[in-house]
mmCIF file of C-alpha atoms in Angstrom:
data_model
loop_
_atom_site.group_PDB
_atom_site.id
_atom_site.type_symbol
_atom_site.label_atom_id
_atom_site.label_comp_id
_atom_site.label_asym_id
_atom_site.label_seq_id
_atom_site.Cartn_x
_atom_site.Cartn_y
_atom_site.Cartn_z
ATOM 1 C CA MET V 19 -25.824 -78.771 -10.811
ATOM 2 C CA LYS V 20 -27.874 -77.000 -8.128
ATOM 3 C CA LYS V 21 -28.892 -78.569 -4.614
ATOM 4 C CA SER V 22 -30.906 -76.250 -1.564
ATOM 5 C CA ASP V 23 -30.980 -78.032 1.631
ATOM 6 C CA THR V 24 -31.928 -76.381 4.768
ATOM 7 C CA GLY V 25 -28.743 -76.334 7.081
ATOM 8 C CA LYS V 26 -26.969 -74.862 10.339
ATOM 9 C CA LYS V 27 -23.192 -72.882 10.719
ATOM 10 C CA VAL V 28 -21.838 -72.728 13.491
ATOM 11 C CA LEU V 29 -18.998 -70.576 13.452
ATOM 12 C CA SER V 30 -16.188 -69.551 15.707
ATOM 13 C CA ALA V 31 -13.362 -67.790 15.783
ATOM 14 C CA VAL V 32 -10.304 -66.719 18.540
ATOM 15 C CA ALA V 33 -8.625 -63.671 17.651
ATOM 16 C CA LEU V 34 -5.080 -61.833 19.008
ATOM 17 C CA GLY V 35 -3.454 -58.623 17.543
ATOM 18 C CA ALA V 36 -1.385 -55.789 18.475
ATOM 19 C CA VAL V 37 -1.977 -52.721 17.251
ATOM 20 C CA ILE V 38 -0.409 -48.880 16.789
ATOM 21 C CA THR V 39 -2.242 -45.902 17.763
ATOM 22 C CA ILE V 40 -1.632 -42.290 16.496
ATOM 23 C CA GLY V 41 -3.859 -39.779 18.274
ATOM 24 C CA THR V 42 -4.243 -36.708 16.319
ATOM 25 C CA ALA V 43 -4.515 -33.289 18.494
ATOM 26 C CA PRO V 44 -8.443 -33.156 19.133
ATOM 27 C CA SER V 45 -9.672 -29.403 17.397
ATOM 28 C CA VAL V 46 -11.456 -27.396 19.920
ATOM 29 C CA VAL V 47 -14.801 -25.649 19.261
ATOM 30 C CA ASP V 48 -15.163 -23.938 22.902
ATOM 31 C CA ALA V 49 -14.024 -21.132 22.807
ATOM 32 C CA ALA V 50 -13.389 -21.455 26.660
ATOM 33 C CA ALA V 51 -10.865 -23.727 26.219
ATOM 34 C CA THR V 52 -7.417 -22.676 26.749
ATOM 35 C CA GLY V 53 -3.549 -24.179 25.428
ATOM 36 C CA PRO V 54 -2.795 -27.317 23.979
ATOM 37 C CA VAL V 55 -5.077 -30.447 24.331
ATOM 38 C CA ALA V 56 -3.545 -33.130 25.928
ATOM 39 C CA VAL V 57 -3.965 -36.900 23.799
ATOM 40 C CA ALA V 58 -3.500 -40.651 24.994
ATOM 41 C CA PRO V 59 -3.645 -43.117 22.261
ATOM 42 C CA GLY V 60 -6.510 -45.270 23.725
ATOM 43 C CA GLY V 61 -8.522 -42.884 25.533
ATOM 44 C CA THR V 62 -6.523 -42.805 28.429
ATOM 45 C CA THR V 63 -7.747 -40.523 31.689
ATOM 46 C CA GLN V 64 -5.084 -38.254 30.358
ATOM 47 C CA VAL V 65 -8.018 -36.758 27.715
ATOM 48 C CA MET V 66 -10.836 -36.889 30.179
ATOM 49 C CA GLU V 67 -7.989 -34.627 32.338
ATOM 50 C CA ALA V 68 -7.699 -32.533 29.779
ATOM 51 C CA THR V 69 -10.950 -30.723 28.700
ATOM 52 C CA PRO V 70 -12.897 -30.033 32.384
ATOM 53 C CA GLY V 71 -16.473 -29.537 31.765
ATOM 54 C CA ASN V 72 -15.729 -29.453 27.415
ATOM 55 C CA SER V 73 -17.786 -31.241 25.945
ATOM 56 C CA LYS V 74 -17.005 -30.714 22.296
ATOM 57 C CA ALA V 75 -13.393 -31.319 22.453
ATOM 58 C CA VAL V 76 -12.991 -33.458 18.985
ATOM 59 C CA ARG V 77 -10.042 -36.220 18.771
ATOM 60 C CA PHE V 78 -9.259 -38.690 16.141
ATOM 61 C CA THR V 79 -7.159 -41.700 16.529
ATOM 62 C CA LEU V 80 -5.950 -44.140 13.437
ATOM 63 C CA GLY V 81 -4.537 -47.725 14.423
ATOM 64 C CA LEU V 82 -2.685 -49.920 12.028
ATOM 65 C CA GLY V 83 -2.026 -53.435 13.509
ATOM 66 C CA ALA V 84 -1.304 -57.405 12.385
ATOM 67 C CA GLY V 85 -2.978 -59.905 14.340
ATOM 68 C CA TYR V 86 -3.745 -63.738 14.333
ATOM 69 C CA LEU V 87 -6.486 -65.983 13.927
ATOM 70 C CA THR V 88 -7.618 -69.528 14.894
ATOM 71 C CA GLY V 89 -11.226 -70.846 14.310
ATOM 72 C CA GLU V 90 -13.847 -73.223 13.153
ATOM 73 C CA SER V 91 -17.357 -73.669 10.817
ATOM 74 C CA THR V 92 -19.125 -75.725 10.976
ATOM 75 C CA GLU V 93 -21.661 -77.028 8.099
ATOM 76 C CA LEU V 94 -24.723 -79.549 8.748
ATOM 77 C CA VAL V 95 -26.897 -80.105 5.920
ATOM 78 C CA TYR V 96 -30.294 -81.952 6.517
ATOM 79 C CA TRP V 97 -32.761 -83.483 4.358
ATOM 80 C CA PRO V 98 -36.412 -81.937 5.045
ATOM 81 C CA GLU V 99 -37.714 -84.762 2.569
ATOM 82 C CA VAL V 100 -36.953 -87.139 5.201
ATOM 83 C CA ASN V 101 -37.826 -85.736 8.561
ATOM 84 C CA ASN V 102 -34.688 -83.523 8.602
ATOM 85 C CA HIS V 103 -32.485 -86.276 8.542
ATOM 86 C CA LYS V 104 -28.993 -85.737 8.814
ATOM 87 C CA ALA V 105 -27.131 -85.527 5.825
ATOM 88 C CA SER V 106 -23.750 -84.301 5.905
ATOM 89 C CA GLU V 107 -21.504 -82.299 8.385
ATOM 90 C CA LEU V 108 -18.623 -80.769 6.655
ATOM 91 C CA VAL V 109 -15.936 -78.966 10.029
ATOM 92 C CA TRP V 110 -13.787 -76.162 8.592
ATOM 93 C CA GLU V 111 -11.108 -75.539 10.572
ATOM 94 C CA ILE V 112 -8.889 -71.664 10.495
ATOM 95 C CA ASP V 113 -5.592 -73.407 12.403
ATOM 96 C CA ASN V 114 -3.333 -69.966 11.134
ATOM 97 C CA LEU V 115 -4.678 -67.159 9.654
ATOM 98 C CA PHE V 116 -2.065 -63.573 9.371
ATOM 99 C CA MET V 117 -4.349 -60.787 9.335
ATOM 100 C CA VAL V 118 -3.521 -56.646 9.250
ATOM 101 C CA GLY V 119 -5.483 -54.593 10.460
ATOM 102 C CA VAL V 120 -7.102 -51.151 10.580
ATOM 103 C CA GLN V 121 -8.879 -48.708 13.076
ATOM 104 C CA GLY V 122 -10.323 -45.722 13.043
ATOM 105 C CA GLU V 123 -11.820 -43.784 16.133
ATOM 106 C CA LEU V 124 -13.709 -40.412 16.397
ATOM 107 C CA GLU V 125 -14.317 -39.290 19.760
ATOM 108 C CA VAL V 126 -16.279 -36.350 20.438
ATOM 109 C CA GLY V 127 -16.264 -34.678 23.490
ATOM 110 C CA SER V 128 -16.233 -37.803 26.425
ATOM 111 C CA TRP V 129 -19.884 -39.037 25.674
ATOM 112 C CA PHE V 130 -19.969 -40.770 22.032
ATOM 113 C CA SER V 131 -17.689 -42.323 19.965
ATOM 114 C CA LEU V 132 -17.819 -43.562 16.147
ATOM 115 C CA ILE V 133 -15.548 -46.620 15.571
ATOM 116 C CA PHE V 134 -14.466 -48.530 12.873
ATOM 117 C CA ASP V 135 -12.304 -51.906 13.040
ATOM 118 C CA GLY V 136 -11.388 -53.627 9.981
ATOM 119 C CA TRP V 137 -9.061 -57.146 9.834
ATOM 120 C CA PHE V 138 -8.278 -58.300 6.654
ATOM 121 C CA LYS V 139 -6.361 -61.878 5.850
ATOM 122 C CA ALA V 140 -2.771 -60.746 4.597
ATOM 123 C CA THR V 141 -1.442 -64.600 2.906
ATOM 124 C CA ASP V 142 -3.855 -67.215 2.070
ATOM 125 C CA GLY V 143 -4.468 -69.032 5.756
ATOM 126 C CA ASP V 144 -3.645 -72.911 6.650
ATOM 127 C CA GLY V 145 -6.228 -74.711 8.097
ATOM 128 C CA HIS V 146 -8.539 -78.682 7.721
ATOM 129 C CA MET V 147 -11.646 -80.029 6.794
ATOM 130 C CA VAL V 148 -13.448 -83.200 7.022
ATOM 131 C CA ASP V 149 -16.386 -83.615 5.607
ATOM 132 C CA TYR V 150 -19.188 -86.597 7.029
ATOM 133 C CA ASP V 151 -22.360 -88.153 4.881
ATOM 134 C CA TRP V 152 -24.946 -90.376 6.813
ATOM 135 C CA GLN V 153 -26.608 -92.027 3.424
ATOM 136 C CA ILE V 154 -28.632 -94.253 5.193
ATOM 137 C CA PRO V 155 -30.927 -92.283 8.308
ATOM 138 C CA GLY V 156 -30.501 -94.379 11.322
ATOM 139 C CA TYR V 157 -26.806 -95.247 10.802
ATOM 140 C CA ASP V 158 -23.936 -93.742 11.803
ATOM 141 C CA TRP V 159 -21.505 -91.611 9.038
ATOM 142 C CA THR V 160 -21.457 -93.638 6.139
ATOM 143 C CA ASP V 161 -18.585 -91.125 4.356
ATOM 144 C CA ARG V 162 -15.839 -89.567 5.263
ATOM 145 C CA SER V 163 -12.595 -87.130 3.571
ATOM 146 C CA THR V 164 -10.147 -85.828 5.372
ATOM 147 C CA HIS V 165 -8.153 -82.898 3.612
ATOM 148 C CA ASP V 166 -4.712 -81.890 5.541
ATOM 149 C CA ASP V 167 -4.532 -79.598 2.327
ATOM 150 C CA THR V 168 -7.224 -77.425 3.096
ATOM 151 C CA ASP V 169 -6.292 -73.015 2.711
ATOM 152 C CA VAL V 170 -8.317 -70.045 3.979
ATOM 153 C CA THR V 171 -8.466 -68.428 0.632
ATOM 154 C CA ASP V 172 -11.280 -65.519 2.357
ATOM 155 C CA GLY V 173 -11.059 -63.710 5.556
ATOM 156 C CA SER V 174 -12.363 -60.150 6.338
ATOM 157 C CA MET V 175 -14.010 -58.872 9.323
ATOM 158 C CA ILE V 176 -15.643 -55.625 9.065
ATOM 159 C CA ASP V 177 -16.934 -53.882 12.482
ATOM 160 C CA VAL V 178 -18.483 -49.950 12.875
ATOM 161 C CA SER V 179 -19.574 -48.884 16.032
ATOM 162 C CA ALA V 180 -21.301 -46.004 17.575
ATOM 163 C CA ASN V 181 -20.606 -45.779 21.507
ATOM 164 C CA PHE V 182 -21.958 -44.164 24.120
ATOM 165 C CA SER V 183 -20.840 -43.099 27.797
ATOM 166 C CA PHE V 184 -23.392 -42.992 30.486
ATOM 167 C CA PHE V 185 -21.397 -43.977 33.256
ATOM 168 C CA ARG V 186 -18.054 -42.365 35.309
ATOM 169 C CA ALA V 187 -16.401 -42.744 38.078
ATOM 170 C CA GLN V 188 -13.018 -41.577 38.668
ATOM 171 C CA ASN V 189 -10.709 -43.209 36.191
ATOM 172 C CA ALA V 190 -13.641 -45.914 34.974
ATOM 173 C CA VAL V 191 -16.141 -45.534 32.414
ATOM 174 C CA LEU V 192 -19.054 -47.443 30.803
ATOM 175 C CA THR V 193 -20.399 -47.609 27.827
ATOM 176 C CA GLY V 194 -23.634 -48.605 25.639
ATOM 177 C CA ILE V 195 -22.903 -49.773 21.959
ATOM 178 C CA ILE V 196 -25.009 -50.560 18.968
ATOM 179 C CA GLY V 197 -23.406 -51.241 16.220
ATOM 180 C CA TYR V 198 -22.785 -53.385 12.258
ATOM 181 C CA LYS V 199 -20.728 -56.351 12.057
ATOM 182 C CA ARG V 200 -19.948 -58.092 8.565
ATOM 183 C CA ASP V 201 -17.822 -61.519 8.774
ATOM 184 C CA ASN V 202 -16.302 -63.338 5.439
ATOM 185 C CA PHE V 203 -14.526 -66.490 4.961
ATOM 186 C CA GLY V 204 -13.365 -68.605 2.618
ATOM 187 C CA TRP V 205 -11.696 -72.181 2.260
ATOM 188 C CA GLU V 206 -10.655 -74.452 -0.014
ATOM 189 C CA ALA V 207 -9.652 -78.458 0.364
ATOM 190 C CA ARG V 208 -7.659 -80.240 -2.080
ATOM 191 C CA GLY V 209 -6.008 -83.543 -1.927
ATOM 192 C CA GLY V 210 -7.213 -85.858 1.350
ATOM 193 C CA ASP V 211 -7.835 -89.477 1.757
ATOM 194 C CA TYR V 212 -11.189 -90.929 1.870
ATOM 195 C CA VAL V 213 -13.924 -93.683 3.769
ATOM 196 C CA TYR V 214 -16.829 -94.525 1.252
ATOM 197 C CA SER V 215 -20.013 -97.128 2.128
ATOM 198 C CA ASN V 216 -20.305 -98.324 -1.628
ATOM 199 C CA GLY V 217 -21.428 -101.999 -1.778
ATOM 200 C CA GLY V 218 -20.995 -102.615 2.044
ATOM 201 C CA PHE V 219 -20.352 -100.219 5.034
ATOM 202 C CA ARG V 220 -17.412 -98.784 4.916
ATOM 203 C CA ASN V 221 -15.376 -100.498 2.807
ATOM 204 C CA ALA V 222 -14.124 -98.374 0.357
ATOM 205 C CA THR V 223 -10.805 -96.634 0.876
ATOM 206 C CA GLY V 224 -8.349 -94.588 -1.106
ATOM 207 C CA SER V 225 -6.958 -91.541 -1.327
ATOM 208 C CA PHE V 226 -7.339 -88.334 -3.621
ATOM 209 C CA PRO V 227 -4.499 -86.373 -6.313
ATOM 210 C CA ASP V 228 -2.549 -84.157 -3.980
ATOM 211 C CA GLY V 229 -2.945 -80.679 -5.285
ATOM 212 C CA GLU V 230 -6.846 -81.813 -6.725
ATOM 213 C CA LEU V 231 -9.119 -79.362 -5.916
ATOM 214 C CA GLY V 232 -12.534 -81.333 -4.082
ATOM 215 C CA ILE V 233 -14.462 -78.749 -1.439
ATOM 216 C CA SER V 234 -14.834 -74.844 -1.584
ATOM 217 C CA TYR V 235 -16.761 -73.059 1.097
ATOM 218 C CA GLU V 236 -17.490 -69.093 1.195
ATOM 219 C CA GLN V 237 -19.769 -68.090 3.858
ATOM 220 C CA THR V 238 -21.003 -64.339 4.704
ATOM 221 C CA MET V 239 -22.459 -63.067 8.470
ATOM 222 C CA ASP V 240 -24.106 -59.681 8.756
ATOM 223 C CA SER V 241 -25.878 -58.361 11.734
ATOM 224 C CA PHE V 242 -26.949 -55.467 13.756
ATOM 225 C CA TYR V 243 -25.901 -55.760 17.603
ATOM 226 C CA GLY V 244 -25.845 -53.742 20.432
ATOM 227 C CA GLY V 245 -24.003 -54.426 23.826
ATOM 228 C CA LEU V 246 -22.112 -52.944 26.774
ATOM 229 C CA GLY V 247 -18.328 -51.782 26.970
ATOM 230 C CA PHE V 248 -15.896 -50.630 29.612
ATOM 231 C CA SER V 249 -12.721 -48.835 29.432
ATOM 232 C CA ALA V 250 -10.508 -48.246 33.072
ATOM 233 C CA GLY V 251 -6.912 -45.994 33.669
ATOM 234 C CA PHE V 252 -4.623 -47.726 35.692
ATOM 235 C CA SER V 253 -2.474 -45.083 34.509
ATOM 236 C CA ASP V 254 -0.963 -41.919 33.205
ATOM 237 C CA ARG V 255 0.116 -44.346 30.371
ATOM 238 C CA PHE V 256 -1.633 -47.549 31.228
ATOM 239 C CA GLN V 257 -5.470 -48.358 29.515
ATOM 240 C CA LEU V 258 -7.890 -51.756 29.585
ATOM 241 C CA LYS V 259 -10.662 -51.929 27.931
ATOM 242 C CA GLY V 260 -13.365 -54.403 26.733
ATOM 243 C CA ARG V 261 -16.897 -55.052 25.504
ATOM 244 C CA VAL V 262 -19.747 -57.807 25.262
ATOM 245 C CA ILE V 263 -21.850 -57.826 22.020
ATOM 246 C CA TYR V 264 -24.935 -59.795 21.163
ATOM 247 C CA SER V 265 -27.149 -59.962 17.949
ATOM 248 C CA PRO V 266 -29.811 -62.284 17.321
ATOM 249 C CA PHE V 267 -30.370 -60.707 14.031
ATOM 250 C CA VAL V 268 -27.520 -62.447 11.964
ATOM 251 C CA GLN V 269 -28.045 -62.627 8.092
ATOM 252 C CA GLY V 270 -26.071 -64.576 5.690
ATOM 253 C CA GLU V 271 -25.248 -66.746 2.634
ATOM 254 C CA ALA V 272 -23.081 -69.181 2.063
ATOM 255 C CA THR V 273 -21.763 -71.238 -0.688
ATOM 256 C CA ASP V 274 -20.178 -74.883 -0.746
ATOM 257 C CA TYR V 275 -19.431 -76.501 -4.618
ATOM 258 C CA HIS V 276 -18.152 -80.150 -4.692
ATOM 259 C CA HIS V 277 -16.142 -79.858 -7.615
ATOM 260 C CA LEU V 278 -15.780 -83.715 -8.224
ATOM 261 C CA ARG V 279 -18.891 -84.157 -8.299
ATOM 262 C CA ASN V 280 -20.208 -80.524 -9.944
ATOM 263 C CA LEU V 281 -22.265 -80.039 -6.813
ATOM 264 C CA VAL V 282 -23.450 -77.047 -5.269
ATOM 265 C CA THR V 283 -25.129 -75.483 -2.566
ATOM 266 C CA TYR V 284 -26.360 -72.746 -1.884
ATOM 267 C CA ASP V 285 -28.023 -71.321 1.519
ATOM 268 C CA ASP V 286 -29.741 -68.315 2.802
ATOM 269 C CA PHE V 287 -30.380 -67.941 6.525
ATOM 270 C CA GLU V 288 -31.243 -65.420 8.542
ATOM 271 C CA ASP V 289 -32.672 -64.770 12.472
ATOM 272 C CA GLY V 290 -29.105 -66.381 13.825
ATOM 273 C CA ASP V 291 -27.284 -65.443 17.046
ATOM 274 C CA LEU V 292 -23.908 -63.447 17.619
ATOM 275 C CA LEU V 293 -22.001 -63.994 20.794
ATOM 276 C CA ALA V 294 -18.619 -61.575 21.208
ATOM 277 C CA PHE V 295 -16.052 -60.354 23.782
ATOM 278 C CA ASP V 296 -13.068 -58.308 23.364
ATOM 279 C CA LEU V 297 -10.566 -57.517 25.806
ATOM 280 C CA SER V 298 -7.182 -55.060 25.596
ATOM 281 C CA GLY V 299 -4.897 -53.089 26.992
ATOM 282 C CA THR V 300 -3.114 -50.329 26.243
ATOM 283 C CA TYR V 301 -0.153 -48.523 26.310
ATOM 284 C CA GLY V 302 0.918 -44.725 25.833
ATOM 285 C CA PHE V 303 4.497 -44.750 24.627
ATOM 286 C CA THR V 304 3.604 -40.868 24.795
ATOM 287 C CA ASP V 305 1.108 -38.562 24.285
ATOM 288 C CA ARG V 306 0.393 -39.341 20.342
ATOM 289 C CA LEU V 307 1.708 -42.689 20.221
ATOM 290 C CA GLY V 308 0.643 -46.305 21.931
ATOM 291 C CA LEU V 309 0.926 -49.754 21.336
ATOM 292 C CA GLU V 310 -2.738 -52.158 21.693
ATOM 293 C CA ILE V 311 -2.878 -56.034 22.313
ATOM 294 C CA GLY V 312 -6.230 -57.103 22.810
ATOM 295 C CA LEU V 313 -7.931 -61.148 22.050
ATOM 296 C CA ARG V 314 -11.329 -61.369 20.735
ATOM 297 C CA TYR V 315 -13.881 -64.291 20.866
ATOM 298 C CA GLN V 316 -16.879 -64.530 18.117
ATOM 299 C CA LYS V 317 -19.846 -67.242 17.859
ATOM 300 C CA TYR V 318 -22.478 -67.003 15.286
ATOM 301 C CA ASP V 319 -25.070 -70.131 15.345
ATOM 302 C CA THR V 320 -26.948 -70.389 13.033
ATOM 303 C CA ILE V 321 -29.907 -72.396 11.699
#
């Protein structure tokens, strides 16, 4: 059975990660440059100072990392034929999800870089889900089910961006950013307890069999975005960097499958909003090896 209602999606996530960065020596095509060019992980001031006046130095940095993600997705379903009555609200939580990451950065001179940042779930994460239904317009929720046995079955975050430096002052750099971002998450809720209104108001309670698949949900968000970034070197080895990005062009799709009722809801949405910021610090152990630890927050809001 297929059902299509208007809906709203709100997804927020916080990630903490650590990345080992490995820098390759840049190939210098400017004949005026002499000797090897120093490389510092994360683009610290050593790189800027190594080739003064040379805008053709090319450097590639590869990073492998591990991260920890928590978050929450709220799915709201409305009945358009009943004055957009709020019919259902499902809150899907990510309590802990361990992820592995791959990062690559290609720097051309001192003004342009192309960055790939991909994170993928390492194992099924733990979660939690609560499902509320409003069967009677104008009343409080009439039905509720809670599912402590919820797994995060899908999880990936892919980000590709082009970065243009437009301001430099000593060891600080400001950049303009344009990019593309795609996030995908999925959950499965099993077992759990319920409170239903069956011939009365919240008069029926009980539990589902342990391990029985009740509801599964998957959503994908795509967006082109713009933003601002900064980096600042505080020593020969340590660099702090961050960025803020925003998009009013979020598009996506979601599938909500209520297995016990054989009810499937498909939803496509567009023109949603994305707001995110990253902050990280990088320490270079050598000219080619460094450690980056960062914090990331992002929130999607679609309707």
